[in-house]
Amino acid sequence: MDARFTAEQEEIRRTVRELLLKRSGPEDVRAAVRTGEGYDIALWTTLAEQLGLPGLALPEEYGGVGCSVTELALACEELGRGLTPSPLVATVLLAAPLVLALGTDRQRDRLLPRLATGRLTAALAVPGAALATALALTGDNRGAWAGGGRAGGVQARRSGDGWRLYGEVTQVLDGHSAGLLLVAAHTGGFARSRTLLYLVRAEATGLVRVRQTALDETRPVGRVQLRDSPAELLGEDDEADVPAALAGVGDTAAAVLAAEAVGAAGRALERTVAHVGQREQFGRPIGSFQAVKHRLADVYVGVQAARSAAYYAAWSAGVRGERVGGQALAQALEALRTAAGEGVQFHGGLGFTWEHEAHLYVKRATADALLLGPVHRLRGRAAELAGMFGGDDEEVRG
């Protein structure tokens, strides 16, 4: 394994960073989250059309760039540094790979080129607070996380040549603004209950969407209500192995999100180091105190270890197919929580103010743990898959 990045990969990182330094500073982020969509549409257009981020890891035959997961992780690391809000996570990490994995040739030809260019955004809607479970990050996803065919979640029924969906999903990433929804719904009743994925257009009848208040405004979420809404089954028939597809997408997404969290943690640490070098007590910078040095050194070690884990997970997802994304994500989220918490502490009274961006990193760490974790469950699932508890590890080898 060559741990060095190629010149092309370094160029991707440099280009994205330079653009975001110009277009996604703290005040730009604050302005973006207050728009109806929750992100800067002009910046998203630039990221899509000039840098090709939405299609970075999609095959060239569908209008993508054809790069690996590593390139996508490096780009997301830069987005994480500035907490740049964008539909990239929902569209590129969750929706597009599912269309690629399960969609028919016609569905791929119709949707993937538009997703690759950023002209179409998409969101994955799973019932309740079940995203981490649906993606098999915190446990097996073949259970009843989508309602089990009983009341609750989203139910699907055949209607002529198509399908109709009825139900409600909350806390959907970009669910209020996405042009296409991938909805996980139960069908088959009690006798043959199973979860399938359905495509729902933004203009579908009976579809009601509203943006919800979120702990982390840079991760906009929405509530989706489906009132006998028309839908299209994703895939050829209703025999697709949806849980397996979700698990595969989940591990890759976790690896990329780990890199994003590492970017945020690294930036929080940088800002804290800069501040302690300027803030003075007893006539000298507090950064010169040994206790402060030790605490920040511990944060640095944690961030670097998480960065290594994220890079390995991204490389492995593209080359070896190992399922280590959840483990890397757990380490990255813990590093971000620590870096953000110490940042607020060392900024003193300034760190607690609404005007300073230190609190945004705390909110990102907390919100991501709620959405994708928590950390101890991510680690528990990783240990389970690795066979550390003496169980059968056929799932890992498979």
Coordinates of C-alpha atoms in Angstrom, one line a residue:
M1 CA 0.0 0.0 0.0
D2 CA 1.4 3.4 -1.0
A3 CA 0.1 5.9 1.6
R4 CA 1.0 8.9 -0.5
F5 CA -1.6 10.8 -2.4
T6 CA -1.2 11.2 -6.1
A7 CA -0.7 14.6 -7.7
E8 CA -4.3 14.5 -9.0
Q9 CA -5.7 13.8 -5.5
E10 CA -3.6 16.7 -4.0
E11 CA -4.9 18.9 -6.8
I12 CA -8.5 18.0 -5.9
R13 CA -7.9 18.9 -2.3
R14 CA -6.1 22.2 -3.2
T15 CA -8.8 23.3 -5.6
V16 CA -11.7 22.6 -3.3
R17 CA -9.9 24.4 -0.4
E18 CA -9.1 27.5 -2.4
L19 CA -12.7 27.8 -3.6
L20 CA -14.2 27.4 -0.1
L21 CA -11.8 29.9 1.4
K22 CA -13.2 32.5 -1.0
R23 CA -16.9 31.4 -1.0
S24 CA -17.6 29.6 2.3
G25 CA -16.3 31.7 5.2
P26 CA -18.1 31.8 8.6
E27 CA -20.4 34.7 7.4
D28 CA -21.1 32.9 4.1
V29 CA -22.2 29.8 6.0
R30 CA -24.5 31.8 8.3
A31 CA -26.1 33.4 5.3
A32 CA -26.5 30.0 3.5
V33 CA -28.2 28.2 6.3
R34 CA -30.9 30.9 6.4
T35 CA -32.0 30.4 2.9
G36 CA -35.0 28.2 2.1
E37 CA -32.8 25.3 0.8
G38 CA -30.3 25.6 3.7
Y39 CA -27.3 25.9 1.4
D40 CA -25.8 28.3 -1.1
I41 CA -27.2 27.3 -4.5
A42 CA -24.6 29.4 -6.4
L43 CA -21.8 27.7 -4.6
W44 CA -23.3 24.3 -5.2
T45 CA -23.6 25.0 -8.9
T46 CA -19.9 26.0 -8.9
L47 CA -18.9 22.8 -7.0
A48 CA -20.9 20.8 -9.5
E49 CA -20.2 22.4 -12.8
Q50 CA -16.6 23.6 -12.4
L51 CA -15.2 21.0 -10.0
G52 CA -17.5 18.0 -10.8
L53 CA -17.9 17.0 -7.1
P54 CA -21.4 15.3 -7.5
G55 CA -20.1 13.0 -10.2
L56 CA -16.6 12.4 -8.7
A57 CA -17.1 8.8 -7.8
L58 CA -19.8 7.9 -10.4
P59 CA -18.9 5.9 -13.6
E60 CA -18.0 7.9 -16.7
E61 CA -20.7 6.1 -18.7
Y62 CA -23.3 8.0 -16.6
G63 CA -21.6 11.4 -16.8
G64 CA -19.4 11.0 -13.8
V65 CA -15.6 11.5 -13.4
G66 CA -14.9 7.8 -12.5
C67 CA -12.6 8.5 -9.5
S68 CA -12.4 6.4 -6.4
V69 CA -13.9 6.9 -2.9
T70 CA -10.6 8.4 -1.8
E71 CA -11.0 11.5 -4.1
L72 CA -14.5 12.0 -2.8
A73 CA -13.3 11.7 0.8
L74 CA -10.6 14.3 0.2
A75 CA -13.2 16.7 -1.2
C76 CA -15.5 16.1 1.7
E77 CA -12.7 16.7 4.2
E78 CA -12.4 20.2 2.8
L79 CA -16.1 20.8 3.0
G80 CA -16.0 19.6 6.6
R81 CA -13.3 22.2 7.5
G82 CA -15.6 25.1 6.9
L83 CA -18.9 23.2 7.8
T84 CA -20.0 24.1 4.3
P85 CA -23.7 23.2 3.9
S86 CA -24.5 21.4 0.6
P87 CA -26.7 18.6 -0.7
L88 CA -23.6 16.5 -1.4
V89 CA -24.1 14.0 1.5
A90 CA -27.7 13.3 0.7
T91 CA -27.3 13.3 -3.0
V92 CA -23.8 11.8 -3.6
L93 CA -23.2 9.6 -0.6
L94 CA -26.7 8.1 -0.1
A95 CA -29.0 8.5 -3.1
A96 CA -26.8 8.2 -6.2
P97 CA -25.0 5.0 -5.1
L98 CA -28.4 3.3 -4.4
V99 CA -29.7 4.2 -7.9
L100 CA -26.5 2.8 -9.3
A101 CA -26.7 -0.4 -7.2
L102 CA -30.4 -1.1 -7.6
G103 CA -31.8 0.9 -10.5
T104 CA -32.8 -0.5 -13.8
D105 CA -30.8 0.5 -16.9
R106 CA -33.5 3.0 -17.8
Q107 CA -33.5 4.5 -14.3
R108 CA -29.8 4.8 -14.3
D109 CA -29.7 6.4 -17.7
R110 CA -32.5 8.8 -16.7
L111 CA -31.2 9.9 -13.2
L112 CA -27.5 9.4 -12.8
P113 CA -26.3 11.9 -15.4
R114 CA -28.5 14.6 -13.8
L115 CA -27.2 13.7 -10.3
A116 CA -23.6 13.7 -11.6
T117 CA -23.9 17.2 -12.9
G118 CA -25.7 18.5 -9.7
R119 CA -28.8 19.6 -11.7
L120 CA -30.8 17.1 -9.7
T121 CA -30.5 16.7 -6.0
A122 CA -31.9 13.7 -4.1
A123 CA -32.5 12.5 -0.5
L124 CA -32.9 9.2 1.2
A125 CA -36.0 9.0 3.5
V126 CA -36.1 6.3 6.1
P127 CA -38.7 6.3 8.9
G128 CA -38.0 7.6 12.3
A129 CA -34.4 8.1 13.6
A130 CA -33.3 4.9 11.8
L131 CA -30.7 6.2 9.3
A132 CA -27.8 4.6 11.1
T133 CA -29.7 1.3 11.4
A134 CA -30.9 1.3 7.8
L135 CA -27.3 1.8 6.7
A136 CA -26.2 -1.1 9.0
L137 CA -23.8 1.2 10.8
T138 CA -25.1 0.4 14.3
G139 CA -26.7 -3.0 13.9
D140 CA -28.2 -5.5 11.4
N141 CA -30.6 -3.7 9.0
R142 CA -32.8 -6.7 8.2
G143 CA -35.1 -6.0 11.1
A144 CA -38.2 -3.9 11.4
W145 CA -36.6 -0.5 11.3
A146 CA -39.0 0.8 8.6
G147 CA -42.2 -0.2 10.4
G148 CA -42.3 -3.9 10.1
G149 CA -45.5 -3.8 8.0
R150 CA -47.5 -2.4 10.9
A151 CA -48.7 1.1 11.7
G152 CA -46.0 3.7 11.4
G153 CA -43.3 4.4 8.9
V154 CA -44.2 4.4 5.2
Q155 CA -46.5 1.8 3.6
A156 CA -46.5 0.9 -0.1
R157 CA -49.3 -0.7 -2.1
R158 CA -49.7 -1.5 -5.8
S159 CA -52.0 0.7 -7.8
G160 CA -52.4 -0.4 -11.4
D161 CA -49.0 -0.5 -13.0
G162 CA -47.4 1.7 -10.3
W163 CA -47.2 2.1 -6.5
R164 CA -48.8 4.4 -3.9
L165 CA -47.1 5.5 -0.7
Y166 CA -48.6 6.6 2.5
G167 CA -46.8 7.7 5.7
E168 CA -44.5 10.3 7.2
V169 CA -40.7 10.5 7.6
T170 CA -38.9 13.1 9.7
Q171 CA -35.4 14.4 9.9
V172 CA -34.6 13.6 6.3
L173 CA -31.3 15.2 5.1
D174 CA -32.3 17.8 2.5
G175 CA -35.7 16.2 2.4
H176 CA -37.4 19.6 2.2
S177 CA -35.5 20.7 -1.0
A178 CA -34.4 17.6 -2.9
G179 CA -35.7 17.2 -6.4
L180 CA -36.0 13.4 -6.0
L181 CA -36.8 11.3 -2.9
L182 CA -35.7 7.7 -2.4
V183 CA -38.2 6.5 0.2
A184 CA -37.8 3.2 2.1
A185 CA -41.3 1.7 2.5
H186 CA -42.8 -1.6 3.7
T187 CA -44.9 -3.7 1.4
G188 CA -46.3 -7.2 1.4
G189 CA -48.4 -7.0 4.5
F190 CA -47.8 -9.4 7.4
A191 CA -47.4 -12.5 5.3
R192 CA -44.4 -11.2 3.2
S193 CA -43.4 -8.0 4.8
R194 CA -40.2 -6.5 3.3
T195 CA -38.6 -3.1 2.8
L196 CA -38.2 -1.7 -0.7
L197 CA -37.0 1.6 -2.1
Y198 CA -39.2 3.9 -4.2
L199 CA -38.6 7.0 -6.3
V200 CA -40.9 9.9 -5.6
R201 CA -40.7 13.1 -7.6
A202 CA -40.8 16.5 -6.0
E203 CA -44.0 17.4 -7.8
A204 CA -45.8 14.2 -6.9
T205 CA -49.4 14.6 -5.7
G206 CA -50.0 14.1 -2.0
L207 CA -46.3 15.0 -1.2
V208 CA -46.0 17.6 1.6
R209 CA -42.6 18.7 2.8
V210 CA -41.4 21.3 5.3
R211 CA -38.0 22.2 6.7
Q212 CA -37.6 21.3 10.4
T213 CA -35.5 23.0 13.1
A214 CA -32.2 21.2 13.4
L215 CA -29.5 21.2 16.1
D216 CA -26.9 21.7 13.3
E217 CA -28.2 24.2 10.8
T218 CA -25.4 23.3 8.4
R219 CA -27.2 19.9 8.1
P220 CA -30.7 21.0 7.0
V221 CA -33.4 18.4 7.5
G222 CA -37.1 18.2 6.5
R223 CA -40.3 16.3 7.3
V224 CA -41.8 14.4 4.4
Q225 CA -45.5 13.4 4.3
L226 CA -46.8 11.0 1.7
R227 CA -50.6 11.0 1.3
D228 CA -51.3 8.3 -1.3
S229 CA -48.5 9.7 -3.4
P230 CA -47.5 8.0 -6.7
A231 CA -44.1 6.3 -6.7
E232 CA -41.8 4.2 -8.9
L233 CA -40.2 1.1 -7.6
L234 CA -36.4 1.4 -7.7
G235 CA -35.1 -1.7 -9.6
E236 CA -36.5 -4.4 -11.8
D237 CA -38.9 -6.1 -9.3
D238 CA -39.7 -6.4 -5.7
E239 CA -37.2 -9.1 -5.0
A240 CA -34.2 -6.8 -4.7
D241 CA -31.9 -7.3 -1.7
V242 CA -32.4 -3.7 -0.4
P243 CA -30.8 -4.3 3.1
A244 CA -27.5 -5.5 1.4
A245 CA -27.5 -2.5 -0.9
L246 CA -28.1 -0.1 2.0
A247 CA -25.3 -1.8 4.0
G248 CA -22.8 -1.4 1.1
V249 CA -23.7 2.3 0.6
G250 CA -23.6 2.9 4.4
D251 CA -20.1 1.7 4.8
T252 CA -18.8 3.8 2.0
A253 CA -20.7 6.8 3.2
A254 CA -19.3 6.3 6.7
A255 CA -15.8 6.4 5.4
V256 CA -16.4 9.6 3.5
L257 CA -18.2 11.2 6.4
A258 CA -15.3 10.2 8.7
A259 CA -13.1 12.3 6.4
E260 CA -15.6 15.2 6.6
A261 CA -15.6 15.0 10.4
V262 CA -11.8 14.9 10.5
G263 CA -11.7 18.1 8.4
A264 CA -14.0 19.8 10.9
A265 CA -11.9 18.5 13.8
G266 CA -8.7 19.7 12.2
R267 CA -10.1 23.2 11.6
A268 CA -11.5 23.5 15.1
L269 CA -8.0 22.6 16.5
E270 CA -6.3 25.1 14.2
R271 CA -8.6 27.9 15.4
T272 CA -8.0 26.9 19.0
V273 CA -4.2 26.8 18.6
A274 CA -4.3 30.3 16.9
H275 CA -6.4 31.7 19.8
V276 CA -4.3 30.4 22.7
G277 CA -1.3 31.9 21.0
Q278 CA -3.0 35.4 21.3
R279 CA -5.0 35.2 24.5
E280 CA -3.0 36.3 27.4
Q281 CA -3.1 35.6 31.2
F282 CA -0.5 36.8 33.7
G283 CA 1.2 38.7 31.0
R284 CA 1.9 35.8 28.6
P285 CA -0.1 33.8 26.0
I286 CA -2.0 30.9 27.6
G287 CA -0.7 28.6 24.9
S288 CA 2.7 28.8 26.6
F289 CA 1.3 27.1 29.7
Q290 CA 2.3 23.4 30.0
A291 CA -1.2 22.2 30.9
V292 CA -2.7 23.9 27.8
K293 CA 0.1 22.4 25.6
H294 CA -0.6 18.9 26.9
R295 CA -4.4 19.1 26.4
L296 CA -4.0 20.4 22.8
A297 CA -1.3 17.8 22.1
D298 CA -3.9 15.1 23.1
V299 CA -6.4 16.6 20.7
Y300 CA -3.8 16.7 17.9
V301 CA -3.0 13.0 18.4
G302 CA -6.7 12.1 18.3
V303 CA -7.3 14.1 15.1
Q304 CA -4.3 12.6 13.3
A305 CA -5.3 9.1 14.4
A306 CA -8.8 9.7 13.1
R307 CA -7.5 11.1 9.8
S308 CA -5.4 8.0 9.3
A309 CA -8.4 5.8 10.0
A310 CA -10.6 7.8 7.6
Y311 CA -8.1 7.7 4.8
Y312 CA -7.6 3.9 5.2
A313 CA -11.4 3.4 5.2
A314 CA -11.8 5.4 2.0
W315 CA -8.9 3.6 0.3
S316 CA -10.2 0.2 1.5
A317 CA -13.7 0.9 0.3
G318 CA -12.4 1.5 -3.2
V319 CA -9.7 -1.2 -3.4
R320 CA -10.2 -4.0 -0.9
G321 CA -13.9 -3.8 -0.1
E322 CA -13.4 -4.1 3.7
R323 CA -16.2 -2.8 5.9
V324 CA -14.3 -0.5 8.2
G325 CA -16.2 2.7 7.5
G326 CA -18.2 2.6 10.7
Q327 CA -15.1 2.1 12.8
A328 CA -13.4 5.1 11.1
L329 CA -16.5 7.2 11.6
A330 CA -16.7 6.4 15.3
Q331 CA -13.1 7.5 15.7
A332 CA -13.6 10.7 13.7
L333 CA -16.8 11.7 15.5
E334 CA -15.0 11.3 18.9
A335 CA -12.0 13.4 17.6
L336 CA -14.4 16.1 16.5
R337 CA -16.3 16.1 19.8
T338 CA -13.1 16.5 21.7
A339 CA -11.6 19.1 19.4
A340 CA -14.8 21.1 19.4
G341 CA -15.3 20.9 23.2
E342 CA -11.7 22.0 23.9
G343 CA -12.1 24.8 21.4
V344 CA -15.1 26.2 23.3
Q345 CA -13.2 25.8 26.6
F346 CA -10.1 27.5 25.5
H347 CA -11.9 30.4 23.8
G348 CA -13.4 31.2 27.2
G349 CA -16.4 33.4 27.3
L350 CA -16.0 34.1 23.6
G351 CA -16.5 30.5 22.7
F352 CA -20.0 30.4 24.2
T353 CA -21.3 33.4 22.2
W354 CA -23.7 33.0 19.2
E355 CA -21.4 35.3 17.1
H356 CA -18.4 33.0 17.3
E357 CA -18.3 29.9 15.1
A358 CA -16.9 27.6 17.9
H359 CA -20.3 26.4 18.8
L360 CA -21.0 25.3 15.2
Y361 CA -18.4 22.6 15.5
V362 CA -19.9 21.4 18.8
K363 CA -23.3 21.2 17.1
R364 CA -21.9 19.3 14.1
A365 CA -20.2 16.8 16.4
T366 CA -23.4 16.3 18.4
A367 CA -25.8 16.2 15.5
D368 CA -23.7 13.7 13.5
A369 CA -23.5 11.4 16.5
L370 CA -27.3 11.6 16.9
L371 CA -27.8 11.0 13.1
L372 CA -25.2 8.3 12.5
G373 CA -24.2 6.9 15.8
P374 CA -23.8 7.1 18.7
V375 CA -20.1 6.4 18.8
H376 CA -20.3 3.4 21.2
R377 CA -22.9 1.7 18.9
L378 CA -20.7 2.3 15.9
R379 CA -17.8 0.7 17.6
G380 CA -20.0 -2.1 18.9
R381 CA -21.2 -2.9 15.4
A382 CA -17.6 -2.8 14.0
A383 CA -16.5 -5.2 16.7
E384 CA -19.4 -7.5 15.9
L385 CA -18.5 -7.5 12.2
A386 CA -14.8 -8.2 13.1
G387 CA -15.9 -11.2 15.2
M388 CA -14.4 -9.8 18.4
F389 CA -17.3 -11.2 20.4
G390 CA -16.8 -14.7 19.3
G391 CA -19.6 -14.7 16.7
D392 CA -19.6 -15.9 13.2
D393 CA -17.8 -13.5 10.8
E394 CA -19.2 -14.9 7.6
E395 CA -20.8 -11.5 7.0
V396 CA -17.4 -9.9 6.9
R397 CA -15.9 -12.5 4.6
G398 CA -19.0 -12.3 2.4

